[in-house]
mmCIF file of C-alpha atoms in Angstrom:
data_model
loop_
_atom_site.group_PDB
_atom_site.id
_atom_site.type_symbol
_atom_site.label_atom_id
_atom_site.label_comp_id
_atom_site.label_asym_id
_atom_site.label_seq_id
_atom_site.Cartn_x
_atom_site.Cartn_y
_atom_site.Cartn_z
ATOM 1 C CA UNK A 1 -16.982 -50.891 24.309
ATOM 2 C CA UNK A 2 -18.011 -49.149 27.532
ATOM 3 C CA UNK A 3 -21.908 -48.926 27.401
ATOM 4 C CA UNK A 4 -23.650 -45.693 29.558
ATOM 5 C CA UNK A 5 -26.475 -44.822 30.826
ATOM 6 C CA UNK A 6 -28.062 -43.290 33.770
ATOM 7 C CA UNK A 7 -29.152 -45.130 37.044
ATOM 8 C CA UNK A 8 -32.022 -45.748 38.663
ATOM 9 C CA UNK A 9 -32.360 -42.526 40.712
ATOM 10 C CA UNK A 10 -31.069 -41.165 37.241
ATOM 11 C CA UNK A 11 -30.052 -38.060 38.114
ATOM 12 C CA UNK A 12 -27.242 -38.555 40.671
ATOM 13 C CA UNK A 13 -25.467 -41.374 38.617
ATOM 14 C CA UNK A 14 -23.748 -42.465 34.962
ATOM 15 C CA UNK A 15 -23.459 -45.970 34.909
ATOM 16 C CA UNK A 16 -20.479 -46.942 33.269
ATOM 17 C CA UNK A 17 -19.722 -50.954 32.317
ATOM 18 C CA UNK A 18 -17.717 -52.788 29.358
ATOM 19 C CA UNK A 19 -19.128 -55.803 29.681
ATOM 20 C CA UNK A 20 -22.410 -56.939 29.693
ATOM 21 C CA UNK A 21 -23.929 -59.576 32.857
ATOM 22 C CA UNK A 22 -24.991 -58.513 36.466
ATOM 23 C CA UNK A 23 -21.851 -56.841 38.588
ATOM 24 C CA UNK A 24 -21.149 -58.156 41.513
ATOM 25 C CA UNK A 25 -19.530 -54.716 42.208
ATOM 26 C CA UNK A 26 -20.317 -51.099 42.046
ATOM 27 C CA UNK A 27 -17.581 -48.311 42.699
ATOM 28 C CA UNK A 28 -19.090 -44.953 43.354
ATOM 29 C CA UNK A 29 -16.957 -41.910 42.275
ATOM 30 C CA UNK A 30 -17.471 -38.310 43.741
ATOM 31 C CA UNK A 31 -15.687 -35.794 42.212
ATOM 32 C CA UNK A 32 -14.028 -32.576 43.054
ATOM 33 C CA UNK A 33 -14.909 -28.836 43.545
ATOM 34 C CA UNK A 34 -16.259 -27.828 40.034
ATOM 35 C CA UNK A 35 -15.806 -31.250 38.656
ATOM 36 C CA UNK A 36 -18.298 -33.806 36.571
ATOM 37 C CA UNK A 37 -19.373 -37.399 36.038
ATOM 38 C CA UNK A 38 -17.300 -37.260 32.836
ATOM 39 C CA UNK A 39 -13.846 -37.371 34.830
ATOM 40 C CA UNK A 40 -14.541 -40.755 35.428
ATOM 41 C CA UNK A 41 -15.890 -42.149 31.937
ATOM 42 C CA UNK A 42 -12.701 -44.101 30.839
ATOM 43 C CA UNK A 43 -12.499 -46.068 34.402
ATOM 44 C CA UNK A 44 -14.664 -49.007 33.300
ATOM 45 C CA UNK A 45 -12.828 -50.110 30.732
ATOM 46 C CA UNK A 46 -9.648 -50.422 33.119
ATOM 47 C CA UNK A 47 -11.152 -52.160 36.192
ATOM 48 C CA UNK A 48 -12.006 -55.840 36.802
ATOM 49 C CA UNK A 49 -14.904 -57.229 34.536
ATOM 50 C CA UNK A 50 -18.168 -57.556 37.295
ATOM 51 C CA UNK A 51 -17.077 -54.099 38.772
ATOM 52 C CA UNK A 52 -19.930 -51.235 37.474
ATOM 53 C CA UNK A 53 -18.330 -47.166 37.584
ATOM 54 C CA UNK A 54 -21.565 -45.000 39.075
ATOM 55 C CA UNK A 55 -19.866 -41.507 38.465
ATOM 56 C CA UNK A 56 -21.352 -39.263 40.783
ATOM 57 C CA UNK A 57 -23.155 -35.705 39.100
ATOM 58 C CA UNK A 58 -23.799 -33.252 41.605
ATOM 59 C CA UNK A 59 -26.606 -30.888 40.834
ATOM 60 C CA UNK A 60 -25.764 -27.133 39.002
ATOM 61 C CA UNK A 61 -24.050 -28.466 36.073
ATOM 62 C CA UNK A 62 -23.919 -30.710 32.860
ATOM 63 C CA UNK A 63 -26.847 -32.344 32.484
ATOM 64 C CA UNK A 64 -28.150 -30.954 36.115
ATOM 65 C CA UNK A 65 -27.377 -27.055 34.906
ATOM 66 C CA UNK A 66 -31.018 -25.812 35.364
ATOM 67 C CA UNK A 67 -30.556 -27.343 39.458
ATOM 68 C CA UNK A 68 -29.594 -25.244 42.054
ATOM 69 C CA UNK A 69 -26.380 -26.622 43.679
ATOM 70 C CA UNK A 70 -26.585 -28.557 46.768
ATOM 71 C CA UNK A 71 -26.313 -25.472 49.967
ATOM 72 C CA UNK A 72 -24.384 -27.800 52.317
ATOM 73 C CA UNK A 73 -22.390 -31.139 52.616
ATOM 74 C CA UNK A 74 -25.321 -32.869 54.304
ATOM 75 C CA UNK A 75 -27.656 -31.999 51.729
ATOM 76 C CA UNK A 76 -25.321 -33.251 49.508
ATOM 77 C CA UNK A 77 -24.272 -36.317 51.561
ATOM 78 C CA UNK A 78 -28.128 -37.016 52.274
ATOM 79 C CA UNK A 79 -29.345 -36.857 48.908
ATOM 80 C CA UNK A 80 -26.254 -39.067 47.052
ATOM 81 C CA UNK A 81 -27.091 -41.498 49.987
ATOM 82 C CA UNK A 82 -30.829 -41.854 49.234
ATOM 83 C CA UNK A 83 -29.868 -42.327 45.775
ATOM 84 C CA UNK A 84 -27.515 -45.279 46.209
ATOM 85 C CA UNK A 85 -30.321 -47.162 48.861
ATOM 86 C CA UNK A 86 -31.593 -48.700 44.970
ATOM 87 C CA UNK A 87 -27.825 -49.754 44.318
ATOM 88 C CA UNK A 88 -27.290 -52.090 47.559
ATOM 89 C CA UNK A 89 -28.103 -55.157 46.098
ATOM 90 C CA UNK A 90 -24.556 -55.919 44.786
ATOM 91 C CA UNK A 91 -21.555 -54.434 47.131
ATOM 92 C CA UNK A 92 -20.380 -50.791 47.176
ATOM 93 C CA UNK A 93 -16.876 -49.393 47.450
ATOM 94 C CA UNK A 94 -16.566 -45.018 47.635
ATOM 95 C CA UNK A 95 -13.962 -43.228 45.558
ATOM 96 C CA UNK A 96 -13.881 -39.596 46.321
ATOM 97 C CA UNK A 97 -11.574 -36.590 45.239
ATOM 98 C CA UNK A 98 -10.369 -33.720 46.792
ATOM 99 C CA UNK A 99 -14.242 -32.328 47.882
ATOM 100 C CA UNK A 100 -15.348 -35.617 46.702
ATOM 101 C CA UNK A 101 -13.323 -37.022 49.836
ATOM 102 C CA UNK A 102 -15.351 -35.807 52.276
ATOM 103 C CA UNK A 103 -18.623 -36.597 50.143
ATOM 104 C CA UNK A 104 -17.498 -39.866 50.046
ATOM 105 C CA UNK A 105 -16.605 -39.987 53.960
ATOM 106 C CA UNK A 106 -20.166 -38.957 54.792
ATOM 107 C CA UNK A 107 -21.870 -41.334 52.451
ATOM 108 C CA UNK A 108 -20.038 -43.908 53.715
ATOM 109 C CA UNK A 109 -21.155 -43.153 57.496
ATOM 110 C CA UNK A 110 -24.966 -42.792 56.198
ATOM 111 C CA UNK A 111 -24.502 -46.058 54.361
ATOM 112 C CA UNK A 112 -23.355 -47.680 57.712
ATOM 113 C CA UNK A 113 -25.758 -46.034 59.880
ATOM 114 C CA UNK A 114 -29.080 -45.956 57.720
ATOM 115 C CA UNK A 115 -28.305 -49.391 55.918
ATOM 116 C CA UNK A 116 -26.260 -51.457 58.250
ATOM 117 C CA UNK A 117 -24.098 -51.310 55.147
ATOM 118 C CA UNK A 118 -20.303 -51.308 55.632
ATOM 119 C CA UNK A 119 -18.402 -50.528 51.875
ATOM 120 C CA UNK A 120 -16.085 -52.673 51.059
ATOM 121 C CA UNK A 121 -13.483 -50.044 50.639
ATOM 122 C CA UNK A 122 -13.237 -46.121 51.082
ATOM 123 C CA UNK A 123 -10.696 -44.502 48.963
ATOM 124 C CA UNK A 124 -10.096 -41.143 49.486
ATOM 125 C CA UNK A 125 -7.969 -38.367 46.737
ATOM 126 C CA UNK A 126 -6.577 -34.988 47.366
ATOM 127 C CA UNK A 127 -7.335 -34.184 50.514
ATOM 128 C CA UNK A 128 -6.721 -34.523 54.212
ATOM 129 C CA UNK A 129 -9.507 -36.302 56.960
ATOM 130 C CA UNK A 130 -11.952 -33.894 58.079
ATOM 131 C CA UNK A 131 -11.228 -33.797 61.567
ATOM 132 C CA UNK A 132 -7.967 -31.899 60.407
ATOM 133 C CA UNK A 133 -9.079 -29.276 57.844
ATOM 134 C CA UNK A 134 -8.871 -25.643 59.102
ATOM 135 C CA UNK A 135 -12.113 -23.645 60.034
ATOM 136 C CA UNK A 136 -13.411 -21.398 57.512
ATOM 137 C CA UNK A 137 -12.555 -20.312 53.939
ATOM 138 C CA UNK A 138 -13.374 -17.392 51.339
ATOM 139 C CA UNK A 139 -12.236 -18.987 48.528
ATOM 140 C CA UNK A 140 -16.167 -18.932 47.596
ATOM 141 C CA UNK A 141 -16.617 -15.346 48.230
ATOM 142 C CA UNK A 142 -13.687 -14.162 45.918
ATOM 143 C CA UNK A 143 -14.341 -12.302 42.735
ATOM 144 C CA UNK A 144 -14.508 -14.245 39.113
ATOM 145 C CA UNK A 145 -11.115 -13.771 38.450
ATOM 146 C CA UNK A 146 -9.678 -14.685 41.889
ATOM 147 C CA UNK A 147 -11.811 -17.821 42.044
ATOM 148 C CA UNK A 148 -11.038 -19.195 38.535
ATOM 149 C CA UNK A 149 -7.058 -18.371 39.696
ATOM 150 C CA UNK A 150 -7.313 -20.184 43.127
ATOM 151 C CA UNK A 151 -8.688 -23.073 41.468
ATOM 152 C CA UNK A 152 -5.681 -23.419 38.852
ATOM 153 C CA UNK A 153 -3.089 -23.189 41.485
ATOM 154 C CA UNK A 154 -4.215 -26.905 42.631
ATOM 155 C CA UNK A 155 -3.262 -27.691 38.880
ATOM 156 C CA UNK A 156 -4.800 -27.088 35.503
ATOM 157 C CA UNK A 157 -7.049 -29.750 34.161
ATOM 158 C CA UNK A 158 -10.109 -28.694 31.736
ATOM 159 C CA UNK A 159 -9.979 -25.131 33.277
ATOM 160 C CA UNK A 160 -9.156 -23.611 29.906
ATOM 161 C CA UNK A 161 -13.239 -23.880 29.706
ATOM 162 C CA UNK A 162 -13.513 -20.683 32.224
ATOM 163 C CA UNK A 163 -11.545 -18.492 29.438
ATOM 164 C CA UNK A 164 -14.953 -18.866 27.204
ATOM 165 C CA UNK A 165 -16.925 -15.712 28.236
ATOM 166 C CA UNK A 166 -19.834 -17.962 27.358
ATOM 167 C CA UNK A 167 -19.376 -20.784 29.146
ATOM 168 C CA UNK A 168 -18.441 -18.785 32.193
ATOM 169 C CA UNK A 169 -21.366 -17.835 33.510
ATOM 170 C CA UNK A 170 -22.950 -21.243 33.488
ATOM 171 C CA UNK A 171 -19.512 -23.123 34.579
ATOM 172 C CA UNK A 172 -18.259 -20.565 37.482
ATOM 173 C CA UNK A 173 -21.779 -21.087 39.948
ATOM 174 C CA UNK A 174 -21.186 -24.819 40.729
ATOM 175 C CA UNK A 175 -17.399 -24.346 41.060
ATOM 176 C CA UNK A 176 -18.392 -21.158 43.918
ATOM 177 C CA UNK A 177 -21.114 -23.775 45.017
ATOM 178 C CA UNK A 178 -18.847 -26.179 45.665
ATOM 179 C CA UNK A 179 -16.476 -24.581 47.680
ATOM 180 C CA UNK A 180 -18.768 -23.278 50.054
ATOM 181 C CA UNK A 181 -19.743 -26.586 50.579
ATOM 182 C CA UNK A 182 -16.246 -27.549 51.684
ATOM 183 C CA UNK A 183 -15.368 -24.484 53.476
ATOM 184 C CA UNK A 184 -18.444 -24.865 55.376
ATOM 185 C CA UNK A 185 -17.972 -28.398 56.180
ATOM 186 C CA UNK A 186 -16.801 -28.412 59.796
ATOM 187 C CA UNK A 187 -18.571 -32.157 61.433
ATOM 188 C CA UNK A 188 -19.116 -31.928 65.152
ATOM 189 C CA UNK A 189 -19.260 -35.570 65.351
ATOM 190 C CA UNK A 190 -15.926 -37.288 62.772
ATOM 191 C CA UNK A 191 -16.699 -41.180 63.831
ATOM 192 C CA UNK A 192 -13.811 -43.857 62.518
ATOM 193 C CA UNK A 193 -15.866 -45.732 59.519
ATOM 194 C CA UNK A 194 -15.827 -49.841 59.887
ATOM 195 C CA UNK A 195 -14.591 -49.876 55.965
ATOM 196 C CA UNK A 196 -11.062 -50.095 54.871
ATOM 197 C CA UNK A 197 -9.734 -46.547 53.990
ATOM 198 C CA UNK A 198 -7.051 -46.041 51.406
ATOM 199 C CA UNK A 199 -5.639 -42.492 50.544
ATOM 200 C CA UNK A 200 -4.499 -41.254 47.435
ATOM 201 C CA UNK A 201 -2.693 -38.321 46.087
ATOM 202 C CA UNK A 202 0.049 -36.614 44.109
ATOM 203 C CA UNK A 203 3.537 -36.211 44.788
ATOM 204 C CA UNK A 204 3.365 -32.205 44.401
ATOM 205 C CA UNK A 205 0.350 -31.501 45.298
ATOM 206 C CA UNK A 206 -0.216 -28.113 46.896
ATOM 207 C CA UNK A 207 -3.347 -28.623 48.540
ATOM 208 C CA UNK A 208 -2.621 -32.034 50.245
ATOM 209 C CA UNK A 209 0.808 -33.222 51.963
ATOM 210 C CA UNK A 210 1.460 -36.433 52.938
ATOM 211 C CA UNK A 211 0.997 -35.955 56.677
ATOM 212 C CA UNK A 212 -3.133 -34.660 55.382
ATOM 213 C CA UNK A 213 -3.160 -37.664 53.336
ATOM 214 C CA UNK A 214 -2.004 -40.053 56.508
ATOM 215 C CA UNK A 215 -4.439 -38.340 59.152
ATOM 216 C CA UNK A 216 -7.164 -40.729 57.425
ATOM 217 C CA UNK A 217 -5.595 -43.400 59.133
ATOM 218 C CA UNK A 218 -7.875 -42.362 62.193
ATOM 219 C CA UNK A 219 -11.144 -42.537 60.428
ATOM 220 C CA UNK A 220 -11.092 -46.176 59.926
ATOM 221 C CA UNK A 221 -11.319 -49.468 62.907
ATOM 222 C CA UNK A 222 -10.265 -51.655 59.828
ATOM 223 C CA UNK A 223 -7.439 -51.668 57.738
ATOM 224 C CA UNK A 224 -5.551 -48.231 56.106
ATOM 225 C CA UNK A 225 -2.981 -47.753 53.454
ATOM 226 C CA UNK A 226 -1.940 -45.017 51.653
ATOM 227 C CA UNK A 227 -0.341 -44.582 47.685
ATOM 228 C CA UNK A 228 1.341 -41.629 46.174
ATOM 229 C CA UNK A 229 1.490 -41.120 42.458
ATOM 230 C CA UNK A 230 3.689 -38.683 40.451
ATOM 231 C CA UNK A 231 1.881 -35.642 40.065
ATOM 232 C CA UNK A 232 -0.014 -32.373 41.437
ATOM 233 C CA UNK A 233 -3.522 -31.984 42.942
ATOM 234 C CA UNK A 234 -5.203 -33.397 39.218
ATOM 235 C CA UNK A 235 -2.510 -36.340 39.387
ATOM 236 C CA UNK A 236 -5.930 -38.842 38.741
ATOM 237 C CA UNK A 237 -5.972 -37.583 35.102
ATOM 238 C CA UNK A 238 -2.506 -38.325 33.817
ATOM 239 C CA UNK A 239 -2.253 -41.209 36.115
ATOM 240 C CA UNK A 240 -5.153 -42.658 35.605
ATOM 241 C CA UNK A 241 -4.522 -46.135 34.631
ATOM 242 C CA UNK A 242 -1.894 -46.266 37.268
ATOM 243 C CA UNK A 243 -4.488 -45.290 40.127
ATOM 244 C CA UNK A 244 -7.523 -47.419 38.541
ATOM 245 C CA UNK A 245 -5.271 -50.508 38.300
ATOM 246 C CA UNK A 246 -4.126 -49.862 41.566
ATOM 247 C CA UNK A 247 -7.688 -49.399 43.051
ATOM 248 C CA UNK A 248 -9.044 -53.191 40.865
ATOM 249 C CA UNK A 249 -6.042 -54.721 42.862
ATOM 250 C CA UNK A 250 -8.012 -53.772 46.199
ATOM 251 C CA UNK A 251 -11.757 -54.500 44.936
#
């Protein structure tokens, strides 16, 4: 039985682990544009026994609803960093999604640079290296309607909660949140991390081809590898013991 609770800088993690016993691992997942802790609750129970699941929770939602959402990816980046500096006793790997890519990118370099702490492993979903995403974006500045749309094309996974007229209003400000964080995320400075990257991603995915997926290749001075799994942008949900046993073959 998977046994939760929060971490020690309580807010920024749920600490998911089936079995009881120190780990001797901790994978930290970051999720998408919009997107909670919760899409990674059922990973614990499918990874290695030793290996602990710290699901990321941004600010602006769930639990963190009354917080204002994080204004910028190094606010973000900072903040999920300073959080994990209790976490370093045991090592760290980074699994990040779509936005949660690049989160887990910059965590990674403030890990290395801050800590002297090189994860073991940087996997990366959904979307394409920073160094190659295009300036700009609106996506953040379009109406209700248009964003909620925009959002679907990727592929439709728990988005059915936007159609509740009262959920909407409390759901639709961390999704608009998070894109501007994205579309505002332009690094002057996109240095190769010393961890292992591995990129992820679906087969029909709209918002990441194979060529974005491989362009990570550059962001690493160890070893890269790349897996594609049937599916669009949310491929991680229907394929998710697929991906998670693929990921506990590489921790």
């Amino acid at each position: 039985m998977t046994v939760t609770s929060r971490g020690t800088e309580g807010k920024w993690f749920r600490r998911y682990r089936v079995r009881s016993g120190a780990p001797r691992l901790r994978l930290v997942c970051l999720p998408h544009a919009g997107g909670t802790a919760t899409l990674f609750h059922g990973w614990a129970g499918l990874l290695p026994n030793g290996v602990e699941v710290l699901a990321t929770q941004y600010p602006g939602r769930q639990e963190r609803l009354g917080e204002p959402c994080a204004s910028s990816m190094t606010e973000l980046a900072d903040a999920i960093a300073d959080a994990l500096e209790h976490e370093l006793d045991v090592p760290v790997a980074l699994f990040g999604h779509s936005l949660g890519s690049a989160v887990a990118y910059e965590v990674a370099r403030r890990l290395e640079d801050r800590h002297g702490v090189v994860a073991e492993r940087v996997v990366v979903s959904g979307r394409g290296a920073p160094h190659t995403e295009r300036a700009g974006g609106t996506v953040h500045l379009l109406d209700d309607e248009r964003l909620v749309a925009t959002a679907r094309r990727l592929g439709d996974v728990g988005s059915v909660v936007y159609d509740d007229p009262d959920l909407r209003p409390l759901l639709l400000p961390s999704l608009r949140g998070d894109f501007r964080i994205i579309e505002s995320y332009r690094p002057l400075d996109v240095t190769p991390l010393r961890a292992p990257v591995t990129a992820v991603g679906g087969t029909a995915d709209p918002g990441c081809t194979l060529p974005e997926l491989l362009s990570w290749s550059a962001l690493t001075t160890a070893s890269y590898e790349h897996r594609l799994f049937p599916g669009d942008h949310f491929y991680l949900v229907p394929q998710e013991e697929a991906l998670v046993r693929f990921l506990a073959e590489r921790l």
